PDB file of C-alpha atoms in Angstrom:
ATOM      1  CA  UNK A   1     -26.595   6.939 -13.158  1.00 82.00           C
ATOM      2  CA  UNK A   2     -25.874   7.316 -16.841  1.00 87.00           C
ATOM      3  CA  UNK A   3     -26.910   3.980 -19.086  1.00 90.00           C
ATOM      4  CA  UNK A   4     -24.637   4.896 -22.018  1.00 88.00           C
ATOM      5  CA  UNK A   5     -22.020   5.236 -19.869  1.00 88.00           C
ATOM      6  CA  UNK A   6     -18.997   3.140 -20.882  1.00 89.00           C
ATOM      7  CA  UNK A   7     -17.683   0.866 -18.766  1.00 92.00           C
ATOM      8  CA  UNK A   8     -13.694   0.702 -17.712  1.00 93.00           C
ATOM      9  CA  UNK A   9     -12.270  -2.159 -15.407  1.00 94.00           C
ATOM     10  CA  UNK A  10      -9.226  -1.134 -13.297  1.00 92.00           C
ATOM     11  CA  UNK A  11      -6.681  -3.333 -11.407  1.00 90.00           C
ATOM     12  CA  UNK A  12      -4.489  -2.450  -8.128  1.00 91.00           C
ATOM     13  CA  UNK A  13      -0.973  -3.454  -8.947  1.00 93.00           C
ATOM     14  CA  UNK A  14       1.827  -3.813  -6.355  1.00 95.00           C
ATOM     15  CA  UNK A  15       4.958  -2.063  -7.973  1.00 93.00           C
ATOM     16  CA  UNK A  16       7.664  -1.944  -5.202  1.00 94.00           C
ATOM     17  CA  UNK A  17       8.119  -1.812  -1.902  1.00 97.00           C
ATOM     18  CA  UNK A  18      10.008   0.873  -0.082  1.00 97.00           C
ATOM     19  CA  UNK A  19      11.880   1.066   3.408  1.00 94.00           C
ATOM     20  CA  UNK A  20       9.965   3.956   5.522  1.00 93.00           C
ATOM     21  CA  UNK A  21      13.050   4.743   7.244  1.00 90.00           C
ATOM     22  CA  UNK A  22      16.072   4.258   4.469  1.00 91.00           C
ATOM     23  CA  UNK A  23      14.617   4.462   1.128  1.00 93.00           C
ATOM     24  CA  UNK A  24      15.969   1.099   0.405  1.00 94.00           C
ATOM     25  CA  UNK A  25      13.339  -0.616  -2.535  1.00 95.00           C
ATOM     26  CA  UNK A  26      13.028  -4.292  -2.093  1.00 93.00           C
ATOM     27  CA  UNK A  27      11.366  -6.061  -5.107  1.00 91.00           C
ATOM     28  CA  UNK A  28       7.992  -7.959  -4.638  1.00 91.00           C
ATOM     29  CA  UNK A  29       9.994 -11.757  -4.971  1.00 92.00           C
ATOM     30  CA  UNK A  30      12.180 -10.518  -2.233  1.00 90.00           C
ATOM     31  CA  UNK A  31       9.357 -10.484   0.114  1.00 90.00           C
ATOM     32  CA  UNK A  32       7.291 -12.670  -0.993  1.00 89.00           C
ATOM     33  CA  UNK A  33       7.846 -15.788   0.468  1.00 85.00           C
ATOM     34  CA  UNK A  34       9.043 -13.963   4.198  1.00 86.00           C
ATOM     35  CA  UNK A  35       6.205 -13.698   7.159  1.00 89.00           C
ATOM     36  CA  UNK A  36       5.300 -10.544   7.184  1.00 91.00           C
ATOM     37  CA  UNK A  37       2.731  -8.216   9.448  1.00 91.00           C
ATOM     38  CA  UNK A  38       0.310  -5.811   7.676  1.00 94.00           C
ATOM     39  CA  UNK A  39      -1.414  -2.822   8.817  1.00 94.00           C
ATOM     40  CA  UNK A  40      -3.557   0.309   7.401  1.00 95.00           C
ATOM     41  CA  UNK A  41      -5.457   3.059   8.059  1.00 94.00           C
ATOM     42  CA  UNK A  42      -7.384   3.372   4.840  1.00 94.00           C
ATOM     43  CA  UNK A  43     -10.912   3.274   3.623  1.00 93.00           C
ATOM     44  CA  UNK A  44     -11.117  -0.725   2.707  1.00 94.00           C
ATOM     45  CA  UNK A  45      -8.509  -2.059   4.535  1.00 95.00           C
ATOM     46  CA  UNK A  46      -9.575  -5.329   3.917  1.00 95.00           C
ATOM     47  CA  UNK A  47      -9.035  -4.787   0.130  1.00 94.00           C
ATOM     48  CA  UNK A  48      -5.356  -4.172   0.778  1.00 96.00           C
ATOM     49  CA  UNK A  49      -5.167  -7.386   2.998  1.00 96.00           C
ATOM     50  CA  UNK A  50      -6.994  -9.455   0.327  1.00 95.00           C
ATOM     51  CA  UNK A  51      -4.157  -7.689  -2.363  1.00 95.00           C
ATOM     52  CA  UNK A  52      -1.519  -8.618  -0.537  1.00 95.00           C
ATOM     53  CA  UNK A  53      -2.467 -12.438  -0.379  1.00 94.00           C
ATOM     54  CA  UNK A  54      -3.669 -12.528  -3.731  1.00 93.00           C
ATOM     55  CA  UNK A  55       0.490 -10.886  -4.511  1.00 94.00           C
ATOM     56  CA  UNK A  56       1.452 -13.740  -2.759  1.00 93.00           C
ATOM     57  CA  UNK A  57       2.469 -12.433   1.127  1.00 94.00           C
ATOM     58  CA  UNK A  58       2.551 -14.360   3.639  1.00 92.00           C
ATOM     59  CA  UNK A  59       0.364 -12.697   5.896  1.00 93.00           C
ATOM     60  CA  UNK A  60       0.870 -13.533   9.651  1.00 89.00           C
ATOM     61  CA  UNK A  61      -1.017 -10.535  11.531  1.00 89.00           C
ATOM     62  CA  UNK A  62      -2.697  -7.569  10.613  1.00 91.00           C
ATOM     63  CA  UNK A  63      -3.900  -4.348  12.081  1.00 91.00           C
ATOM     64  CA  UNK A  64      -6.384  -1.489  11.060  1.00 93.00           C
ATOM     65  CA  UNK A  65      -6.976   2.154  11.892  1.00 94.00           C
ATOM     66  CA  UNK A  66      -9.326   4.557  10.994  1.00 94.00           C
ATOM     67  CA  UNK A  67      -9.252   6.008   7.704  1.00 94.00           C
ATOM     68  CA  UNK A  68      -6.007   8.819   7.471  1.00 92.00           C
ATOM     69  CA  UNK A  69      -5.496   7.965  10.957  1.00 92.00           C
ATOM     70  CA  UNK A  70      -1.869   9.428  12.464  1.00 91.00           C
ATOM     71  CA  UNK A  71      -0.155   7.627  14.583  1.00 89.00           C
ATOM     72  CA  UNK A  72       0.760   7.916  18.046  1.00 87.00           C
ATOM     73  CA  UNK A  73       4.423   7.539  19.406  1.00 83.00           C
ATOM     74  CA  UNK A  74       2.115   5.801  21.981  1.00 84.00           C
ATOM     75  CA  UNK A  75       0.630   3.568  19.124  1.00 83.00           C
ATOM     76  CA  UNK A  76       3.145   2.947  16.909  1.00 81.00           C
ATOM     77  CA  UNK A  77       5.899   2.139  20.175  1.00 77.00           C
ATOM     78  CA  UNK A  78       2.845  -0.895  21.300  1.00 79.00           C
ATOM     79  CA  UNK A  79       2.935  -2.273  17.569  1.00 78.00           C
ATOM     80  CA  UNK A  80       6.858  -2.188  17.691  1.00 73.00           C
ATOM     81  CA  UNK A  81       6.671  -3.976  21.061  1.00 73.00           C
ATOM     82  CA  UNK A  82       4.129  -6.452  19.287  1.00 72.00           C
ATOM     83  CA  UNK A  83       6.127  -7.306  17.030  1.00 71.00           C
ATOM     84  CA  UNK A  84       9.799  -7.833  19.028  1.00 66.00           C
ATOM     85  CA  UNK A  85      10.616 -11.263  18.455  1.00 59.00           C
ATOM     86  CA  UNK A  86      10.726 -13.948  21.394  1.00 58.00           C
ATOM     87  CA  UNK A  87      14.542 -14.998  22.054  1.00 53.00           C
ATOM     88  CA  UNK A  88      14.660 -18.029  19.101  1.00 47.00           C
ATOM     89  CA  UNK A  89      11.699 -17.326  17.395  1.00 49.00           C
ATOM     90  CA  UNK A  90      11.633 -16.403  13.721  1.00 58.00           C
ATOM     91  CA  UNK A  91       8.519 -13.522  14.242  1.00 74.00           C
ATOM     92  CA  UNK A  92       8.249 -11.934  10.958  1.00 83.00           C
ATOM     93  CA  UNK A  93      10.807 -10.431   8.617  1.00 85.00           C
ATOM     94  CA  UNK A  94       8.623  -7.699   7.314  1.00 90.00           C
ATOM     95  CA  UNK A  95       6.158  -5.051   7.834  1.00 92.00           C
ATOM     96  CA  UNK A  96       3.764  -3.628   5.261  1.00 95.00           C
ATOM     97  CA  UNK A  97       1.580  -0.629   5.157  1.00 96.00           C
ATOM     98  CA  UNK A  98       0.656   1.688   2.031  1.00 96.00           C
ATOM     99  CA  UNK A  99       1.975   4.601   1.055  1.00 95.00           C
ATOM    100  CA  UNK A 100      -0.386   6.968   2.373  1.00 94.00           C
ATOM    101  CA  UNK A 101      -0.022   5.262   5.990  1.00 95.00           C
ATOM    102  CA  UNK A 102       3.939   5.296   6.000  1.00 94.00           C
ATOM    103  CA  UNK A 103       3.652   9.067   5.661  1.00 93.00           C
ATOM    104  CA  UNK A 104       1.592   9.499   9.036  1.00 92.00           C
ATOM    105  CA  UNK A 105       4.578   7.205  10.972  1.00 90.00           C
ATOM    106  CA  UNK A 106       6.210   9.110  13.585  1.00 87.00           C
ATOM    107  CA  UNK A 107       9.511   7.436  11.991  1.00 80.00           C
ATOM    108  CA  UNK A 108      11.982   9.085  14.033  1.00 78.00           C
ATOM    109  CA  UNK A 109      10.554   6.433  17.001  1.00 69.00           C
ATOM    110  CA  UNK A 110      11.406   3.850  14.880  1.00 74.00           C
ATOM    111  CA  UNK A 111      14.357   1.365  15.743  1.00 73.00           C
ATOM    112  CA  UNK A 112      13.181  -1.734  15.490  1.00 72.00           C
ATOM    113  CA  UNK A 113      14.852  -4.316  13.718  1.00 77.00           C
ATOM    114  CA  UNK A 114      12.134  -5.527  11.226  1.00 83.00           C
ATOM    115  CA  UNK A 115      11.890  -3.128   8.344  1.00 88.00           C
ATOM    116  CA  UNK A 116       8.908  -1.280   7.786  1.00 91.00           C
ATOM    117  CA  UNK A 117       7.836  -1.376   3.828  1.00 95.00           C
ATOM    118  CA  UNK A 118       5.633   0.982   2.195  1.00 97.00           C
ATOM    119  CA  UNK A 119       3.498  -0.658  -0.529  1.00 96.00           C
ATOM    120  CA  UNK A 120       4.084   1.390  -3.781  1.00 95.00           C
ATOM    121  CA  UNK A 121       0.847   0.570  -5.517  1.00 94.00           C
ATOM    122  CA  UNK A 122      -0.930   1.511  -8.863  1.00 94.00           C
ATOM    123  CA  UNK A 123      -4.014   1.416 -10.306  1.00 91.00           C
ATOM    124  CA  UNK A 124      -4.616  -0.002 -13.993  1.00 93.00           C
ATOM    125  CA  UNK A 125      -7.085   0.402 -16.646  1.00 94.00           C
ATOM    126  CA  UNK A 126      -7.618  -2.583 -18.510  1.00 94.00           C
ATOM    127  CA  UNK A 127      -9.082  -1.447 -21.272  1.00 94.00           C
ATOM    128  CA  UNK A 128      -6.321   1.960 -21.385  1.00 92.00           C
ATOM    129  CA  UNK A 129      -6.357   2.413 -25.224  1.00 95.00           C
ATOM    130  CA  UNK A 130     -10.361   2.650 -25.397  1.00 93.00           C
ATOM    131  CA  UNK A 131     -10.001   4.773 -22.083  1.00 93.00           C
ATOM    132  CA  UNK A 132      -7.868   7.371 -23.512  1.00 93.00           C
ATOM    133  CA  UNK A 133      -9.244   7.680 -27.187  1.00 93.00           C
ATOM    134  CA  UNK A 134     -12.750   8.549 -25.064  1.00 90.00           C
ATOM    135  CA  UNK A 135     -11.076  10.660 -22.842  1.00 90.00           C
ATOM    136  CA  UNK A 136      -9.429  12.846 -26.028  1.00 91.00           C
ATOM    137  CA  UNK A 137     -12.672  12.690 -27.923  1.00 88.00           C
ATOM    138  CA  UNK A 138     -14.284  14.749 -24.997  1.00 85.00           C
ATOM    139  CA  UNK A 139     -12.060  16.732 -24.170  1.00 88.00           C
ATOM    140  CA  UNK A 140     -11.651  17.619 -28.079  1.00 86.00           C
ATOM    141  CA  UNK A 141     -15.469  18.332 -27.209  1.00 78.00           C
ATOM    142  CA  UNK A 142     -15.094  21.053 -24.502  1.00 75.00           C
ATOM    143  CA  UNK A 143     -12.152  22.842 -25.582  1.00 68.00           C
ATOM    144  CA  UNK A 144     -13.090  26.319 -24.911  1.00 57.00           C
ATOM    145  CA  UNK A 145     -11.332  29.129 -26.873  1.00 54.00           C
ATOM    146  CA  UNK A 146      -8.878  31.596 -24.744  1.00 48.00           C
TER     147      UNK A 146
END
């Protein structure tokens, strides 16, 4: 749209993860070698799915919704059922979801035995020093006497 615009490269970094239910953070290395099942309802859920392989997950299912979908006690009671592990079996350890989806949980269904993890995630600017000095330089452009 603009040619002279400047260019800025982000990256999505995985922070912590956080137990929906108790608040409990686990740390990435925790996890990170556990099965684990992964489901969204976000714009590009693929993106997250790539993200969490390229974090180093071992991703065994996955699952996707529409974008800010809520969940059901209906839905949410067939994934927990999904995910009940056979008498023996190892299943997975973990579930992960984002932030955003872990809010629209009806949590107080929840009693399953395989904790629920909320991705905390952040975006990066690379290039955050050039980012900011343009950022001050405009808005040292528009300040607007009061």
């Amino acid at each position: 749209i603009h040619p002279d615009a400047t260019i800025f490269h982000a990256q999505t970094k995985l922070c912590e993860l956080v137990d929906v239910k108790t608040g409990h953070t686990h740390t990435i290395s925790e996890i990170q070698d556990e099965p684990v099942y992964a489901f969204c309802g976000v714009g590009n859920p693929g993106a997250f799915f790539v993200n969490l392989s390229k974090w180093g997950f071992k991703v065994a299912g996955t699952a996707t919704y529409p974008d800010h979908h809520v969940y059901t006690k209906r839905e949410f009671a067939m994934m927990v059922l999904a995910l009940k592990r056979p008498e023996g079996s190892r299943g997975v350890n973990f579930v992960l979801t984002t932030e955003k989806d872990a809010q629209n949980l009806p949590l107080q269904e929840y009693e399953g035995e395989i904790p629920i993890l909320a991705c905390v995630i952040r975006s990066e600017i690379l290039e955050a020093e050039a980012f900011e000095a343009i950022v001050m330089e405009r808005l040292k452009l528009t300040k607007v006497n009061v």
